[in-house]
Amino acid sequence: MGLLNLLVNDPVTFFLLAVPLLYSIIIHELAHGWVAFRMGDPTAKLAGRLTWNPLKHLDPIGTIMLFIFGFGWAKPVPVNFGYIEKTRKGLVLISSAGIVANFFLAFFSFAISRVLSPPPSSPAGQVIFYMAQINIILASFNLIPIPPLDGSKILMGVSSERFQNALSRLEPYGFFIIIGLLYTGVLDSVIKFFRFIILAIIRVLLP
């Protein structure tokens, strides 16, 4: 169900869900830009993308898709690998930064829930729950190795040049491939697998 339907049918849940979702996406993109900046690339900073202002990160089409279909995206943070001395290392670290950020947001959400123990039906309990689940889904989804998702960039950073070129040629069609695989449910098992791995790591760190 898209956010538009949720807004009409359950406005309270909409706001409790929309805020964690919005800032989870923003933090994901900020992480990409921050790591790139730390590695010597000022592109995101010069473009004004190292900011908490959601208007700088929202993609108009991605936002409309999110409201109508429940699937959307933010504007990718611009990265110029010409500034980065070790391209492969930069590709892996910058691409994985958003996933790592989502993982830690989920981890801290579980930790806060354990410490504070808010009632599940309370606004605080629901926000913490949504924050954890949204970030697990974002991390799991972005681990999928299909361009332009982060998982494909990480794979490119550790694979042969021939395989990198193959993934690069796939990128113009990646969006349509992902939509098709989501629609047919093919990616459900992949997302569930990554979700299982992430939850297993969190359980180890937070027994």
mmCIF file of C-alpha atoms in Angstrom:
data_model
loop_
_atom_site.group_PDB
_atom_site.id
_atom_site.type_symbol
_atom_site.label_atom_id
_atom_site.label_comp_id
_atom_site.label_asym_id
_atom_site.label_seq_id
_atom_site.Cartn_x
_atom_site.Cartn_y
_atom_site.Cartn_z
ATOM 1 C CA MET A 1 0.000 0.000 0.000
ATOM 2 C CA GLY A 2 1.391 3.392 -0.972
ATOM 3 C CA LEU A 3 1.751 6.211 1.507
ATOM 4 C CA LEU A 4 -1.106 8.096 -0.171
ATOM 5 C CA ASN A 5 -3.583 5.340 0.718
ATOM 6 C CA LEU A 6 -2.156 5.204 4.218
ATOM 7 C CA LEU A 7 -2.537 8.984 4.599
ATOM 8 C CA VAL A 8 -6.211 8.762 3.621
ATOM 9 C CA ASN A 9 -7.073 5.662 5.651
ATOM 10 C CA ASP A 10 -4.832 6.052 8.708
ATOM 11 C CA PRO A 11 -3.200 9.508 8.970
ATOM 12 C CA VAL A 12 -1.715 8.828 12.419
ATOM 13 C CA THR A 13 0.142 5.738 11.202
ATOM 14 C CA PHE A 14 1.153 7.692 8.092
ATOM 15 C CA PHE A 15 3.036 10.295 10.127
ATOM 16 C CA LEU A 16 4.534 7.687 12.461
ATOM 17 C CA LEU A 17 5.838 5.830 9.401
ATOM 18 C CA ALA A 18 6.706 8.763 7.118
ATOM 19 C CA VAL A 19 9.170 10.473 9.469
ATOM 20 C CA PRO A 20 11.374 7.379 10.107
ATOM 21 C CA LEU A 21 11.204 6.506 6.403
ATOM 22 C CA LEU A 22 12.169 10.012 5.289
ATOM 23 C CA TYR A 23 15.153 10.333 7.577
ATOM 24 C CA SER A 24 16.302 6.744 7.041
ATOM 25 C CA ILE A 25 16.584 7.530 3.330
ATOM 26 C CA ILE A 26 18.297 10.869 4.040
ATOM 27 C CA ILE A 27 20.846 9.260 6.374
ATOM 28 C CA HIS A 28 21.497 6.574 3.752
ATOM 29 C CA GLU A 29 22.350 9.232 1.169
ATOM 30 C CA LEU A 30 24.286 11.365 3.665
ATOM 31 C CA ALA A 31 26.466 8.356 4.480
ATOM 32 C CA HIS A 32 27.414 7.953 0.817
ATOM 33 C CA GLY A 33 28.315 11.633 0.500
ATOM 34 C CA TRP A 34 30.158 11.813 3.825
ATOM 35 C CA VAL A 35 32.395 8.810 3.059
ATOM 36 C CA ALA A 36 33.112 10.183 -0.417
ATOM 37 C CA PHE A 37 34.024 13.541 1.127
ATOM 38 C CA ARG A 38 36.303 11.868 3.674
ATOM 39 C CA MET A 39 38.037 10.060 0.817
ATOM 40 C CA GLY A 40 38.745 13.324 -0.989
ATOM 41 C CA ASP A 41 35.681 13.893 -3.173
ATOM 42 C CA PRO A 42 34.005 17.284 -2.489
ATOM 43 C CA THR A 43 31.262 16.793 -5.121
ATOM 44 C CA ALA A 44 28.419 16.017 -2.709
ATOM 45 C CA LYS A 45 29.421 18.867 -0.396
ATOM 46 C CA LEU A 46 29.634 21.362 -3.261
ATOM 47 C CA ALA A 47 26.228 20.191 -4.477
ATOM 48 C CA GLY A 48 24.735 20.903 -1.055
ATOM 49 C CA ARG A 49 23.959 17.237 -0.404
ATOM 50 C CA LEU A 50 25.711 16.951 2.974
ATOM 51 C CA THR A 51 22.640 18.345 4.687
ATOM 52 C CA TRP A 52 19.688 17.154 6.768
ATOM 53 C CA ASN A 53 17.312 19.189 4.600
ATOM 54 C CA PRO A 54 15.027 16.551 2.989
ATOM 55 C CA LEU A 55 14.269 18.813 0.026
ATOM 56 C CA LYS A 56 17.898 18.439 -1.090
ATOM 57 C CA HIS A 57 17.570 14.656 -1.245
ATOM 58 C CA LEU A 58 14.053 13.933 -2.464
ATOM 59 C CA ASP A 59 13.589 12.895 -6.073
ATOM 60 C CA PRO A 60 10.239 14.122 -7.481
ATOM 61 C CA ILE A 61 9.454 10.937 -9.417
ATOM 62 C CA GLY A 62 10.769 8.686 -6.658
ATOM 63 C CA THR A 63 8.626 10.506 -4.093
ATOM 64 C CA ILE A 64 5.480 10.211 -6.245
ATOM 65 C CA MET A 65 6.169 6.491 -6.761
ATOM 66 C CA LEU A 66 6.571 6.063 -3.009
ATOM 67 C CA PHE A 67 3.260 7.759 -2.243
ATOM 68 C CA ILE A 68 1.307 5.881 -4.904
ATOM 69 C CA PHE A 69 2.936 2.445 -5.036
ATOM 70 C CA GLY A 70 4.914 2.222 -1.787
ATOM 71 C CA PHE A 71 8.208 1.937 -3.706
ATOM 72 C CA GLY A 72 10.416 4.959 -4.311
ATOM 73 C CA TRP A 73 13.880 6.432 -4.104
ATOM 74 C CA ALA A 74 15.888 9.552 -3.282
ATOM 75 C CA LYS A 75 18.275 11.430 -5.553
ATOM 76 C CA PRO A 76 21.604 9.568 -5.682
ATOM 77 C CA VAL A 77 24.453 11.485 -4.083
ATOM 78 C CA PRO A 78 26.867 12.673 -6.812
ATOM 79 C CA VAL A 79 30.307 11.063 -6.575
ATOM 80 C CA ASN A 80 33.357 11.829 -8.735
ATOM 81 C CA PHE A 81 35.821 8.961 -8.454
ATOM 82 C CA GLY A 82 38.412 11.101 -10.218
ATOM 83 C CA TYR A 83 39.096 12.641 -6.801
ATOM 84 C CA ILE A 84 39.617 9.263 -5.155
ATOM 85 C CA GLU A 85 43.064 7.741 -5.352
ATOM 86 C CA LYS A 86 42.090 4.100 -4.758
ATOM 87 C CA THR A 87 39.050 3.682 -6.994
ATOM 88 C CA ARG A 88 38.164 0.107 -6.075
ATOM 89 C CA LYS A 89 38.432 0.777 -2.353
ATOM 90 C CA GLY A 90 36.429 3.961 -2.772
ATOM 91 C CA LEU A 91 33.734 2.166 -4.755
ATOM 92 C CA VAL A 92 33.308 -0.473 -2.039
ATOM 93 C CA LEU A 93 33.410 1.915 0.933
ATOM 94 C CA ILE A 94 31.202 4.626 -0.565
ATOM 95 C CA SER A 95 28.647 2.132 -1.887
ATOM 96 C CA SER A 96 28.472 0.209 1.381
ATOM 97 C CA ALA A 97 28.207 3.373 3.519
ATOM 98 C CA GLY A 98 24.448 3.734 3.088
ATOM 99 C CA ILE A 99 23.838 0.078 3.899
ATOM 100 C CA VAL A 100 26.037 0.311 7.001
ATOM 101 C CA ALA A 101 24.177 3.460 8.097
ATOM 102 C CA ASN A 102 20.826 1.677 7.766
ATOM 103 C CA PHE A 103 22.188 -1.308 9.673
ATOM 104 C CA PHE A 104 23.281 0.852 12.600
ATOM 105 C CA LEU A 105 19.974 2.738 12.629
ATOM 106 C CA ALA A 106 18.184 -0.609 12.920
ATOM 107 C CA PHE A 107 20.617 -1.781 15.603
ATOM 108 C CA PHE A 108 20.196 1.385 17.690
ATOM 109 C CA SER A 109 16.417 1.189 17.294
ATOM 110 C CA PHE A 110 16.425 -2.314 18.786
ATOM 111 C CA ALA A 111 18.819 -1.168 21.530
ATOM 112 C CA ILE A 112 16.653 1.838 22.422
ATOM 113 C CA SER A 113 13.555 -0.357 22.455
ATOM 114 C CA ARG A 114 15.251 -2.768 24.846
ATOM 115 C CA VAL A 115 16.408 0.005 27.186
ATOM 116 C CA LEU A 116 13.221 2.099 27.207
ATOM 117 C CA SER A 117 10.704 -0.725 26.675
ATOM 118 C CA PRO A 118 7.952 1.578 25.362
ATOM 119 C CA PRO A 119 4.491 0.006 24.962
ATOM 120 C CA PRO A 120 4.270 -1.361 21.378
ATOM 121 C CA SER A 121 1.038 0.560 20.733
ATOM 122 C CA SER A 122 2.425 3.890 21.980
ATOM 123 C CA PRO A 123 3.676 6.514 19.486
ATOM 124 C CA ALA A 124 7.261 6.033 20.721
ATOM 125 C CA GLY A 125 6.978 2.259 20.433
ATOM 126 C CA GLN A 126 5.584 2.471 16.903
ATOM 127 C CA VAL A 127 8.225 4.974 15.715
ATOM 128 C CA ILE A 128 11.046 2.792 17.089
ATOM 129 C CA PHE A 129 9.476 -0.305 15.509
ATOM 130 C CA TYR A 130 9.084 1.395 12.124
ATOM 131 C CA MET A 131 12.623 2.790 12.321
ATOM 132 C CA ALA A 132 14.068 -0.689 12.873
ATOM 133 C CA GLN A 133 11.998 -2.406 10.188
ATOM 134 C CA ILE A 134 12.445 0.332 7.571
ATOM 135 C CA ASN A 135 16.214 0.317 7.944
ATOM 136 C CA ILE A 136 16.437 -3.459 7.794
ATOM 137 C CA ILE A 137 14.423 -3.397 4.563
ATOM 138 C CA LEU A 138 16.494 -0.533 3.105
ATOM 139 C CA ALA A 139 19.759 -2.311 3.913
ATOM 140 C CA SER A 140 18.459 -5.637 2.565
ATOM 141 C CA PHE A 141 17.099 -4.088 -0.625
ATOM 142 C CA ASN A 142 20.263 -2.131 -1.365
ATOM 143 C CA LEU A 143 22.397 -5.256 -0.949
ATOM 144 C CA ILE A 144 20.793 -6.728 -4.085
ATOM 145 C CA PRO A 145 23.576 -6.843 -6.716
ATOM 146 C CA ILE A 146 21.568 -5.319 -9.562
ATOM 147 C CA PRO A 147 22.566 -1.871 -10.898
ATOM 148 C CA PRO A 148 22.071 0.829 -9.778
ATOM 149 C CA LEU A 149 21.642 -0.591 -6.265
ATOM 150 C CA ASP A 150 24.584 -0.387 -3.857
ATOM 151 C CA GLY A 151 25.107 -4.140 -3.877
ATOM 152 C CA SER A 152 26.088 -4.018 -7.551
ATOM 153 C CA LYS A 153 28.644 -1.265 -6.865
ATOM 154 C CA ILE A 154 30.170 -3.263 -4.015
ATOM 155 C CA LEU A 155 30.362 -6.286 -6.312
ATOM 156 C CA MET A 156 32.010 -4.168 -9.013
ATOM 157 C CA GLY A 157 34.624 -3.022 -6.525
ATOM 158 C CA VAL A 158 35.778 -6.581 -5.819
ATOM 159 C CA SER A 159 35.258 -8.206 -9.223
ATOM 160 C CA SER A 160 37.236 -8.401 -12.449
ATOM 161 C CA GLU A 161 37.212 -5.600 -14.988
ATOM 162 C CA ARG A 162 35.276 -7.815 -17.395
ATOM 163 C CA PHE A 163 32.518 -8.358 -14.841
ATOM 164 C CA GLN A 164 32.502 -4.640 -13.994
ATOM 165 C CA ASN A 165 31.883 -3.841 -17.655
ATOM 166 C CA ALA A 166 29.040 -6.371 -17.795
ATOM 167 C CA LEU A 167 27.329 -4.770 -14.789
ATOM 168 C CA SER A 168 27.895 -1.293 -16.227
ATOM 169 C CA ARG A 169 26.171 -2.294 -19.477
ATOM 170 C CA LEU A 170 23.239 -3.581 -17.431
ATOM 171 C CA GLU A 171 22.791 -0.312 -15.505
ATOM 172 C CA PRO A 172 20.608 1.566 -18.052
ATOM 173 C CA TYR A 173 18.053 -1.239 -17.757
ATOM 174 C CA GLY A 174 18.522 -1.935 -14.054
ATOM 175 C CA PHE A 175 15.551 0.101 -12.882
ATOM 176 C CA PHE A 176 13.138 -1.772 -15.155
ATOM 177 C CA ILE A 177 14.678 -5.121 -14.186
ATOM 178 C CA ILE A 178 14.248 -4.333 -10.485
ATOM 179 C CA ILE A 179 10.632 -3.188 -10.958
ATOM 180 C CA GLY A 180 9.846 -6.338 -12.933
ATOM 181 C CA LEU A 181 11.460 -8.637 -10.382
ATOM 182 C CA LEU A 182 9.679 -6.867 -7.521
ATOM 183 C CA TYR A 183 6.344 -7.099 -9.297
ATOM 184 C CA THR A 184 6.739 -10.828 -9.953
ATOM 185 C CA GLY A 185 7.973 -11.476 -6.408
ATOM 186 C CA VAL A 186 11.309 -12.904 -7.564
ATOM 187 C CA LEU A 187 13.257 -10.584 -5.255
ATOM 188 C CA ASP A 188 11.197 -11.457 -2.179
ATOM 189 C CA SER A 189 13.386 -14.435 -1.252
ATOM 190 C CA VAL A 190 16.572 -12.421 -1.852
ATOM 191 C CA ILE A 191 15.389 -9.598 0.408
ATOM 192 C CA LYS A 192 14.283 -12.129 3.050
ATOM 193 C CA PHE A 193 17.727 -13.759 2.916
ATOM 194 C CA PHE A 194 19.567 -10.463 3.476
ATOM 195 C CA ARG A 195 17.047 -9.540 6.173
ATOM 196 C CA PHE A 196 17.749 -12.839 7.928
ATOM 197 C CA ILE A 197 21.522 -12.164 7.823
ATOM 198 C CA ILE A 198 21.126 -8.612 9.164
ATOM 199 C CA LEU A 199 18.848 -9.720 11.990
ATOM 200 C CA ALA A 200 21.255 -12.542 12.853
ATOM 201 C CA ILE A 201 24.141 -10.069 13.154
ATOM 202 C CA ILE A 202 22.028 -7.736 15.309
ATOM 203 C CA ARG A 203 21.107 -10.647 17.610
ATOM 204 C CA VAL A 204 24.785 -11.475 18.010
ATOM 205 C CA LEU A 205 25.646 -7.854 18.849
ATOM 206 C CA LEU A 206 22.564 -7.368 21.006
ATOM 207 C CA PRO A 207 21.950 -10.730 22.766
#
